[in-house]
């Protein structure tokens, strides 16, 4: 009996913690549900397109569709930040920006799981055969995932209240570096896979992010610097690494 009571108590505690952490999402559950449906539809269209390009290779289509969906959503999240800064009246839609970032991370997690299953057969040594990111772009991907994970954990209203505005903003500026690592991962892993509509759309958003911020010097400087580095090194990075697999 004590063991059962202990388990029930732990479950109730976990439920209360979850309710506190996701109070904002529960309050706007209709929007959250609609956005999840939209995200699934978007991914399915992306998957269908990638399945066509991969000539029916199911595993490859999963890996690429999750990657492009994640990159598109995170790019759109950053692009919306630029819009909010220069057109303040749209800042009231900040929940859309957060939802794009969170769902982008979710897609990236599925991308990692699909790659580990279909490409590396759950062999971490095969994935991290080298820790030099210029030889093994998976390292760039791992760095991006680590940063995005921290942002995902602190994306709730509860985290914002606990951390305080200035500290929360400082942490979330790490997204610029996470996005930089993600772009480098894309450019080095398999450049030919970017030569389609999905790849072009991601880089179009990157250019859209860069241009507004490049016109003013402010706290957005890291993003402008990041985009400039990507643009200036793009031609050098468009060379597949020796670990190119997907």
PDB file of C-alpha atoms in Angstrom:
ATOM      1  CA  UNK A   1       0.000   0.000   0.000  1.00  0.00           C
ATOM      2  CA  UNK A   2       2.737   2.562   0.825  1.00  0.00           C
ATOM      3  CA  UNK A   3       4.326   1.868  -2.550  1.00  0.00           C
ATOM      4  CA  UNK A   4       1.037   2.490  -4.364  1.00  0.00           C
ATOM      5  CA  UNK A   5       0.454   5.708  -2.409  1.00  0.00           C
ATOM      6  CA  UNK A   6       3.966   6.849  -3.278  1.00  0.00           C
ATOM      7  CA  UNK A   7       3.411   6.203  -6.992  1.00  0.00           C
ATOM      8  CA  UNK A   8       0.071   8.028  -6.954  1.00  0.00           C
ATOM      9  CA  UNK A   9       1.651  10.967  -5.127  1.00  0.00           C
ATOM     10  CA  UNK A  10       4.464  11.182  -7.690  1.00  0.00           C
ATOM     11  CA  UNK A  11       1.978  11.060 -10.562  1.00  0.00           C
ATOM     12  CA  UNK A  12      -0.111  13.826  -9.011  1.00  0.00           C
ATOM     13  CA  UNK A  13       3.008  15.917  -8.419  1.00  0.00           C
ATOM     14  CA  UNK A  14       4.127  15.418 -12.021  1.00  0.00           C
ATOM     15  CA  UNK A  15       0.649  16.332 -13.272  1.00  0.00           C
ATOM     16  CA  UNK A  16       0.612  19.527 -11.195  1.00  0.00           C
ATOM     17  CA  UNK A  17       4.083  20.463 -12.462  1.00  0.00           C
ATOM     18  CA  UNK A  18       3.022  19.866 -16.075  1.00  0.00           C
ATOM     19  CA  UNK A  19      -0.103  21.945 -15.535  1.00  0.00           C
ATOM     20  CA  UNK A  20       2.020  24.793 -14.163  1.00  0.00           C
ATOM     21  CA  UNK A  21       4.627  24.587 -16.914  1.00  0.00           C
ATOM     22  CA  UNK A  22       2.099  24.525 -19.726  1.00  0.00           C
ATOM     23  CA  UNK A  23      -0.569  26.771 -18.212  1.00  0.00           C
ATOM     24  CA  UNK A  24      -0.308  29.154 -21.174  1.00  0.00           C
ATOM     25  CA  UNK A  25      -0.752  26.361 -23.709  1.00  0.00           C
ATOM     26  CA  UNK A  26      -3.708  24.929 -21.806  1.00  0.00           C
ATOM     27  CA  UNK A  27      -5.317  28.352 -21.668  1.00  0.00           C
ATOM     28  CA  UNK A  28      -5.024  28.745 -25.459  1.00  0.00           C
ATOM     29  CA  UNK A  29      -5.659  25.104 -26.260  1.00  0.00           C
ATOM     30  CA  UNK A  30      -7.715  25.868 -29.379  1.00  0.00           C
ATOM     31  CA  UNK A  31      -4.848  27.793 -30.949  1.00  0.00           C
ATOM     32  CA  UNK A  32      -2.352  25.114 -29.882  1.00  0.00           C
ATOM     33  CA  UNK A  33      -4.496  22.347 -31.384  1.00  0.00           C
ATOM     34  CA  UNK A  34      -4.983  24.272 -34.633  1.00  0.00           C
ATOM     35  CA  UNK A  35      -1.257  24.966 -34.892  1.00  0.00           C
ATOM     36  CA  UNK A  36      -0.410  21.302 -34.306  1.00  0.00           C
ATOM     37  CA  UNK A  37      -2.813  20.299 -37.100  1.00  0.00           C
ATOM     38  CA  UNK A  38      -1.270  22.925 -39.391  1.00  0.00           C
ATOM     39  CA  UNK A  39       2.230  21.655 -38.554  1.00  0.00           C
ATOM     40  CA  UNK A  40       1.307  18.044 -39.298  1.00  0.00           C
ATOM     41  CA  UNK A  41      -0.245  19.026 -42.639  1.00  0.00           C
ATOM     42  CA  UNK A  42       2.848  21.083 -43.493  1.00  0.00           C
ATOM     43  CA  UNK A  43       5.131  18.168 -42.631  1.00  0.00           C
ATOM     44  CA  UNK A  44       3.026  15.699 -44.639  1.00  0.00           C
ATOM     45  CA  UNK A  45       3.253  17.896 -47.732  1.00  0.00           C
ATOM     46  CA  UNK A  46       7.004  18.215 -47.178  1.00  0.00           C
ATOM     47  CA  UNK A  47       7.294  14.443 -46.725  1.00  0.00           C
ATOM     48  CA  UNK A  48       5.349  13.794 -49.934  1.00  0.00           C
ATOM     49  CA  UNK A  49       7.628  16.162 -51.838  1.00  0.00           C
ATOM     50  CA  UNK A  50      10.787  14.615 -50.412  1.00  0.00           C
ATOM     51  CA  UNK A  51       9.461  11.100 -51.095  1.00  0.00           C
ATOM     52  CA  UNK A  52       9.045  12.105 -54.722  1.00  0.00           C
ATOM     53  CA  UNK A  53      12.579  13.543 -54.883  1.00  0.00           C
ATOM     54  CA  UNK A  54      14.006  10.451 -53.131  1.00  0.00           C
ATOM     55  CA  UNK A  55      12.252   8.188 -55.644  1.00  0.00           C
ATOM     56  CA  UNK A  56      10.295   6.301 -53.027  1.00  0.00           C
ATOM     57  CA  UNK A  57      13.047   5.969 -50.407  1.00  0.00           C
ATOM     58  CA  UNK A  58      10.869   6.133 -47.272  1.00  0.00           C
ATOM     59  CA  UNK A  59      13.696   6.504 -44.737  1.00  0.00           C
ATOM     60  CA  UNK A  60      15.470   9.226 -46.687  1.00  0.00           C
ATOM     61  CA  UNK A  61      12.213  11.104 -47.163  1.00  0.00           C
ATOM     62  CA  UNK A  62      11.563  11.001 -43.411  1.00  0.00           C
ATOM     63  CA  UNK A  63      15.051  12.284 -42.592  1.00  0.00           C
ATOM     64  CA  UNK A  64      14.868  15.134 -45.071  1.00  0.00           C
ATOM     65  CA  UNK A  65      11.237  16.111 -44.482  1.00  0.00           C
ATOM     66  CA  UNK A  66      11.765  16.483 -40.731  1.00  0.00           C
ATOM     67  CA  UNK A  67      14.971  18.441 -41.353  1.00  0.00           C
ATOM     68  CA  UNK A  68      13.418  20.864 -43.832  1.00  0.00           C
ATOM     69  CA  UNK A  69      10.247  21.258 -41.771  1.00  0.00           C
ATOM     70  CA  UNK A  70      12.267  22.075 -38.661  1.00  0.00           C
ATOM     71  CA  UNK A  71      14.535  24.507 -40.490  1.00  0.00           C
ATOM     72  CA  UNK A  72      11.563  26.208 -42.146  1.00  0.00           C
ATOM     73  CA  UNK A  73       9.687  26.687 -38.877  1.00  0.00           C
ATOM     74  CA  UNK A  74      12.724  27.997 -36.998  1.00  0.00           C
ATOM     75  CA  UNK A  75      13.575  30.326 -39.896  1.00  0.00           C
ATOM     76  CA  UNK A  76       9.986  31.576 -39.901  1.00  0.00           C
ATOM     77  CA  UNK A  77      10.207  32.157 -36.145  1.00  0.00           C
ATOM     78  CA  UNK A  78      13.297  34.333 -36.574  1.00  0.00           C
ATOM     79  CA  UNK A  79      11.798  36.082 -39.578  1.00  0.00           C
ATOM     80  CA  UNK A  80       8.722  36.964 -37.518  1.00  0.00           C
ATOM     81  CA  UNK A  81      11.030  38.553 -34.936  1.00  0.00           C
ATOM     82  CA  UNK A  82      12.285  40.897 -37.651  1.00  0.00           C
ATOM     83  CA  UNK A  83       8.699  41.727 -38.614  1.00  0.00           C
ATOM     84  CA  UNK A  84       7.701  42.448 -35.006  1.00  0.00           C
ATOM     85  CA  UNK A  85      10.688  44.752 -34.535  1.00  0.00           C
ATOM     86  CA  UNK A  86       9.949  46.924 -37.566  1.00  0.00           C
ATOM     87  CA  UNK A  87       6.154  46.587 -37.601  1.00  0.00           C
ATOM     88  CA  UNK A  88       5.274  46.667 -33.874  1.00  0.00           C
ATOM     89  CA  UNK A  89       1.529  46.296 -34.456  1.00  0.00           C
ATOM     90  CA  UNK A  90       2.126  42.650 -35.339  1.00  0.00           C
ATOM     91  CA  UNK A  91       3.975  41.959 -32.069  1.00  0.00           C
ATOM     92  CA  UNK A  92       0.680  40.818 -30.544  1.00  0.00           C
ATOM     93  CA  UNK A  93       1.120  37.603 -32.509  1.00  0.00           C
ATOM     94  CA  UNK A  94       4.178  36.625 -30.473  1.00  0.00           C
ATOM     95  CA  UNK A  95       2.529  33.298 -29.600  1.00  0.00           C
ATOM     96  CA  UNK A  96       2.809  32.329 -33.259  1.00  0.00           C
ATOM     97  CA  UNK A  97       6.545  33.029 -33.162  1.00  0.00           C
ATOM     98  CA  UNK A  98       6.974  30.852 -30.080  1.00  0.00           C
ATOM     99  CA  UNK A  99       4.863  28.076 -31.565  1.00  0.00           C
ATOM    100  CA  UNK A 100       6.977  28.107 -34.724  1.00  0.00           C
ATOM    101  CA  UNK A 101      10.155  27.785 -32.669  1.00  0.00           C
ATOM    102  CA  UNK A 102       8.814  24.991 -30.453  1.00  0.00           C
ATOM    103  CA  UNK A 103       7.411  22.983 -33.341  1.00  0.00           C
ATOM    104  CA  UNK A 104      10.621  23.554 -35.282  1.00  0.00           C
ATOM    105  CA  UNK A 105      12.549  21.955 -32.428  1.00  0.00           C
ATOM    106  CA  UNK A 106      10.110  19.028 -32.346  1.00  0.00           C
ATOM    107  CA  UNK A 107      10.675  18.437 -36.060  1.00  0.00           C
ATOM    108  CA  UNK A 108      14.440  18.591 -35.556  1.00  0.00           C
ATOM    109  CA  UNK A 109      14.198  15.956 -32.794  1.00  0.00           C
ATOM    110  CA  UNK A 110      12.301  13.674 -35.186  1.00  0.00           C
ATOM    111  CA  UNK A 111      14.952  14.394 -37.818  1.00  0.00           C
ATOM    112  CA  UNK A 112      17.676  13.238 -35.418  1.00  0.00           C
ATOM    113  CA  UNK A 113      15.738  10.090 -34.498  1.00  0.00           C
ATOM    114  CA  UNK A 114      15.084   9.274 -38.162  1.00  0.00           C
ATOM    115  CA  UNK A 115      18.746   9.828 -39.058  1.00  0.00           C
ATOM    116  CA  UNK A 116      19.936   7.650 -36.187  1.00  0.00           C
ATOM    117  CA  UNK A 117      17.568   4.882 -37.290  1.00  0.00           C
ATOM    118  CA  UNK A 118      17.824   4.939 -41.072  1.00  0.00           C
ATOM    119  CA  UNK A 119      21.370   6.254 -41.527  1.00  0.00           C
ATOM    120  CA  UNK A 120      23.456   5.358 -38.482  1.00  0.00           C
ATOM    121  CA  UNK A 121      21.566   2.293 -37.178  1.00  0.00           C
ATOM    122  CA  UNK A 122      21.601   3.778 -33.652  1.00  0.00           C
ATOM    123  CA  UNK A 123      25.391   3.685 -33.603  1.00  0.00           C
ATOM    124  CA  UNK A 124      26.563   6.943 -32.013  1.00  0.00           C
ATOM    125  CA  UNK A 125      30.192   6.172 -32.895  1.00  0.00           C
ATOM    126  CA  UNK A 126      29.191   5.976 -36.534  1.00  0.00           C
ATOM    127  CA  UNK A 127      27.475   9.350 -36.277  1.00  0.00           C
ATOM    128  CA  UNK A 128      30.361  11.015 -34.395  1.00  0.00           C
ATOM    129  CA  UNK A 129      33.256   9.348 -36.193  1.00  0.00           C
ATOM    130  CA  UNK A 130      35.062  12.699 -35.999  1.00  0.00           C
ATOM    131  CA  UNK A 131      34.610  15.668 -33.670  1.00  0.00           C
ATOM    132  CA  UNK A 132      35.877  18.091 -36.312  1.00  0.00           C
ATOM    133  CA  UNK A 133      32.681  19.784 -37.575  1.00  0.00           C
ATOM    134  CA  UNK A 134      34.299  20.620 -40.909  1.00  0.00           C
ATOM    135  CA  UNK A 135      34.961  16.932 -41.501  1.00  0.00           C
ATOM    136  CA  UNK A 136      31.804  15.653 -39.826  1.00  0.00           C
ATOM    137  CA  UNK A 137      28.815  18.053 -40.143  1.00  0.00           C
ATOM    138  CA  UNK A 138      26.891  15.992 -37.586  1.00  0.00           C
ATOM    139  CA  UNK A 139      28.892  17.898 -34.964  1.00  0.00           C
ATOM    140  CA  UNK A 140      27.388  21.180 -36.220  1.00  0.00           C
ATOM    141  CA  UNK A 141      23.990  19.529 -35.971  1.00  0.00           C
ATOM    142  CA  UNK A 142      24.684  18.366 -32.415  1.00  0.00           C
ATOM    143  CA  UNK A 143      25.684  21.873 -31.364  1.00  0.00           C
ATOM    144  CA  UNK A 144      22.526  23.316 -32.875  1.00  0.00           C
ATOM    145  CA  UNK A 145      20.367  20.675 -31.183  1.00  0.00           C
ATOM    146  CA  UNK A 146      21.926  21.369 -27.777  1.00  0.00           C
ATOM    147  CA  UNK A 147      21.184  25.095 -28.027  1.00  0.00           C
ATOM    148  CA  UNK A 148      17.662  24.550 -29.330  1.00  0.00           C
ATOM    149  CA  UNK A 149      17.003  22.123 -26.471  1.00  0.00           C
ATOM    150  CA  UNK A 150      17.831  24.831 -23.914  1.00  0.00           C
ATOM    151  CA  UNK A 151      15.508  27.256 -25.701  1.00  0.00           C
ATOM    152  CA  UNK A 152      12.767  24.634 -25.832  1.00  0.00           C
ATOM    153  CA  UNK A 153      12.996  24.044 -22.079  1.00  0.00           C
ATOM    154  CA  UNK A 154      12.719  27.780 -21.380  1.00  0.00           C
ATOM    155  CA  UNK A 155       9.967  28.551 -23.886  1.00  0.00           C
ATOM    156  CA  UNK A 156       7.077  28.435 -21.396  1.00  0.00           C
ATOM    157  CA  UNK A 157       5.431  31.317 -19.564  1.00  0.00           C
ATOM    158  CA  UNK A 158       6.545  29.674 -16.323  1.00  0.00           C
ATOM    159  CA  UNK A 159      10.202  29.791 -17.388  1.00  0.00           C
ATOM    160  CA  UNK A 160       9.855  33.449 -18.406  1.00  0.00           C
ATOM    161  CA  UNK A 161       8.377  34.335 -15.013  1.00  0.00           C
ATOM    162  CA  UNK A 162      11.073  32.435 -13.113  1.00  0.00           C
ATOM    163  CA  UNK A 163      14.029  33.715 -15.132  1.00  0.00           C
ATOM    164  CA  UNK A 164      12.858  37.293 -15.524  1.00  0.00           C
ATOM    165  CA  UNK A 165      12.693  39.216 -18.788  1.00  0.00           C
ATOM    166  CA  UNK A 166      16.373  40.283 -19.197  1.00  0.00           C
ATOM    167  CA  UNK A 167      17.790  36.879 -18.300  1.00  0.00           C
ATOM    168  CA  UNK A 168      15.240  35.069 -20.461  1.00  0.00           C
ATOM    169  CA  UNK A 169      16.047  37.298 -23.450  1.00  0.00           C
ATOM    170  CA  UNK A 170      19.779  36.742 -22.961  1.00  0.00           C
ATOM    171  CA  UNK A 171      19.288  32.983 -23.033  1.00  0.00           C
ATOM    172  CA  UNK A 172      17.069  33.095 -26.096  1.00  0.00           C
ATOM    173  CA  UNK A 173      19.587  35.148 -28.051  1.00  0.00           C
ATOM    174  CA  UNK A 174      21.480  31.863 -28.278  1.00  0.00           C
ATOM    175  CA  UNK A 175      19.054  30.989 -31.065  1.00  0.00           C
ATOM    176  CA  UNK A 176      21.253  33.024 -33.418  1.00  0.00           C
ATOM    177  CA  UNK A 177      24.171  30.664 -32.830  1.00  0.00           C
ATOM    178  CA  UNK A 178      21.925  27.604 -32.938  1.00  0.00           C
ATOM    179  CA  UNK A 179      20.606  28.721 -36.309  1.00  0.00           C
ATOM    180  CA  UNK A 180      24.140  29.374 -37.514  1.00  0.00           C
ATOM    181  CA  UNK A 181      25.241  25.843 -36.581  1.00  0.00           C
ATOM    182  CA  UNK A 182      22.114  24.414 -38.202  1.00  0.00           C
ATOM    183  CA  UNK A 183      22.811  26.251 -41.477  1.00  0.00           C
ATOM    184  CA  UNK A 184      26.415  25.051 -41.480  1.00  0.00           C
ATOM    185  CA  UNK A 185      25.139  21.523 -40.856  1.00  0.00           C
ATOM    186  CA  UNK A 186      22.835  21.848 -43.856  1.00  0.00           C
ATOM    187  CA  UNK A 187      25.517  23.298 -46.131  1.00  0.00           C
ATOM    188  CA  UNK A 188      28.104  20.638 -45.312  1.00  0.00           C
ATOM    189  CA  UNK A 189      25.970  17.528 -45.017  1.00  0.00           C
ATOM    190  CA  UNK A 190      24.584  17.203 -48.540  1.00  0.00           C
ATOM    191  CA  UNK A 191      24.515  20.363 -50.691  1.00  0.00           C
ATOM    192  CA  UNK A 192      22.685  18.766 -53.667  1.00  0.00           C
ATOM    193  CA  UNK A 193      19.746  18.045 -51.347  1.00  0.00           C
ATOM    194  CA  UNK A 194      19.347  21.807 -50.909  1.00  0.00           C
ATOM    195  CA  UNK A 195      18.962  22.412 -54.648  1.00  0.00           C
ATOM    196  CA  UNK A 196      15.179  22.204 -54.632  1.00  0.00           C
ATOM    197  CA  UNK A 197      12.174  24.220 -53.512  1.00  0.00           C
ATOM    198  CA  UNK A 198      12.558  23.223 -49.843  1.00  0.00           C
ATOM    199  CA  UNK A 199      16.203  24.259 -49.638  1.00  0.00           C
ATOM    200  CA  UNK A 200      15.584  27.488 -51.518  1.00  0.00           C
ATOM    201  CA  UNK A 201      12.735  28.456 -49.187  1.00  0.00           C
ATOM    202  CA  UNK A 202      14.967  28.057 -46.117  1.00  0.00           C
ATOM    203  CA  UNK A 203      17.681  30.281 -47.583  1.00  0.00           C
ATOM    204  CA  UNK A 204      15.103  32.798 -48.768  1.00  0.00           C
ATOM    205  CA  UNK A 205      13.937  33.186 -45.181  1.00  0.00           C
ATOM    206  CA  UNK A 206      17.550  33.493 -44.049  1.00  0.00           C
ATOM    207  CA  UNK A 207      18.035  36.392 -46.455  1.00  0.00           C
ATOM    208  CA  UNK A 208      14.781  37.909 -45.220  1.00  0.00           C
ATOM    209  CA  UNK A 209      16.106  37.722 -41.659  1.00  0.00           C
ATOM    210  CA  UNK A 210      19.426  39.284 -42.576  1.00  0.00           C
ATOM    211  CA  UNK A 211      18.315  42.339 -44.527  1.00  0.00           C
ATOM    212  CA  UNK A 212      16.171  44.167 -41.943  1.00  0.00           C
ATOM    213  CA  UNK A 213      18.706  43.701 -39.153  1.00  0.00           C
ATOM    214  CA  UNK A 214      21.639  44.669 -41.347  1.00  0.00           C
ATOM    215  CA  UNK A 215      20.216  48.209 -41.624  1.00  0.00           C
ATOM    216  CA  UNK A 216      20.580  49.075 -37.949  1.00  0.00           C
ATOM    217  CA  UNK A 217      23.031  48.530 -35.163  1.00  0.00           C
ATOM    218  CA  UNK A 218      21.266  47.227 -32.096  1.00  0.00           C
ATOM    219  CA  UNK A 219      20.911  44.222 -29.819  1.00  0.00           C
ATOM    220  CA  UNK A 220      20.113  42.304 -33.001  1.00  0.00           C
ATOM    221  CA  UNK A 221      23.749  42.532 -34.096  1.00  0.00           C
ATOM    222  CA  UNK A 222      24.428  38.803 -33.485  1.00  0.00           C
ATOM    223  CA  UNK A 223      21.755  37.888 -36.019  1.00  0.00           C
ATOM    224  CA  UNK A 224      23.158  40.234 -38.645  1.00  0.00           C
ATOM    225  CA  UNK A 225      26.642  38.879 -38.002  1.00  0.00           C
ATOM    226  CA  UNK A 226      25.376  35.331 -38.218  1.00  0.00           C
ATOM    227  CA  UNK A 227      23.633  35.877 -41.537  1.00  0.00           C
ATOM    228  CA  UNK A 228      26.654  37.685 -42.968  1.00  0.00           C
ATOM    229  CA  UNK A 229      28.909  34.778 -41.993  1.00  0.00           C
ATOM    230  CA  UNK A 230      26.562  32.317 -43.679  1.00  0.00           C
ATOM    231  CA  UNK A 231      26.411  34.404 -46.852  1.00  0.00           C
ATOM    232  CA  UNK A 232      30.172  34.977 -47.056  1.00  0.00           C
ATOM    233  CA  UNK A 233      31.025  31.319 -46.460  1.00  0.00           C
ATOM    234  CA  UNK A 234      28.197  29.736 -48.419  1.00  0.00           C
ATOM    235  CA  UNK A 235      30.286  28.988 -51.513  1.00  0.00           C
ATOM    236  CA  UNK A 236      33.019  27.345 -49.432  1.00  0.00           C
ATOM    237  CA  UNK A 237      30.560  25.267 -47.421  1.00  0.00           C
ATOM    238  CA  UNK A 238      28.736  23.932 -50.468  1.00  0.00           C
ATOM    239  CA  UNK A 239      31.170  21.032 -50.676  1.00  0.00           C
ATOM    240  CA  UNK A 240      29.938  17.703 -49.308  1.00  0.00           C
ATOM    241  CA  UNK A 241      31.942  16.258 -46.453  1.00  0.00           C
ATOM    242  CA  UNK A 242      33.416  12.785 -46.543  1.00  0.00           C
ATOM    243  CA  UNK A 243      30.599  11.670 -44.227  1.00  0.00           C
ATOM    244  CA  UNK A 244      27.856  12.635 -46.681  1.00  0.00           C
ATOM    245  CA  UNK A 245      25.078  10.102 -46.331  1.00  0.00           C
ATOM    246  CA  UNK A 246      21.732  11.826 -46.721  1.00  0.00           C
TER     247      UNK A 246
END
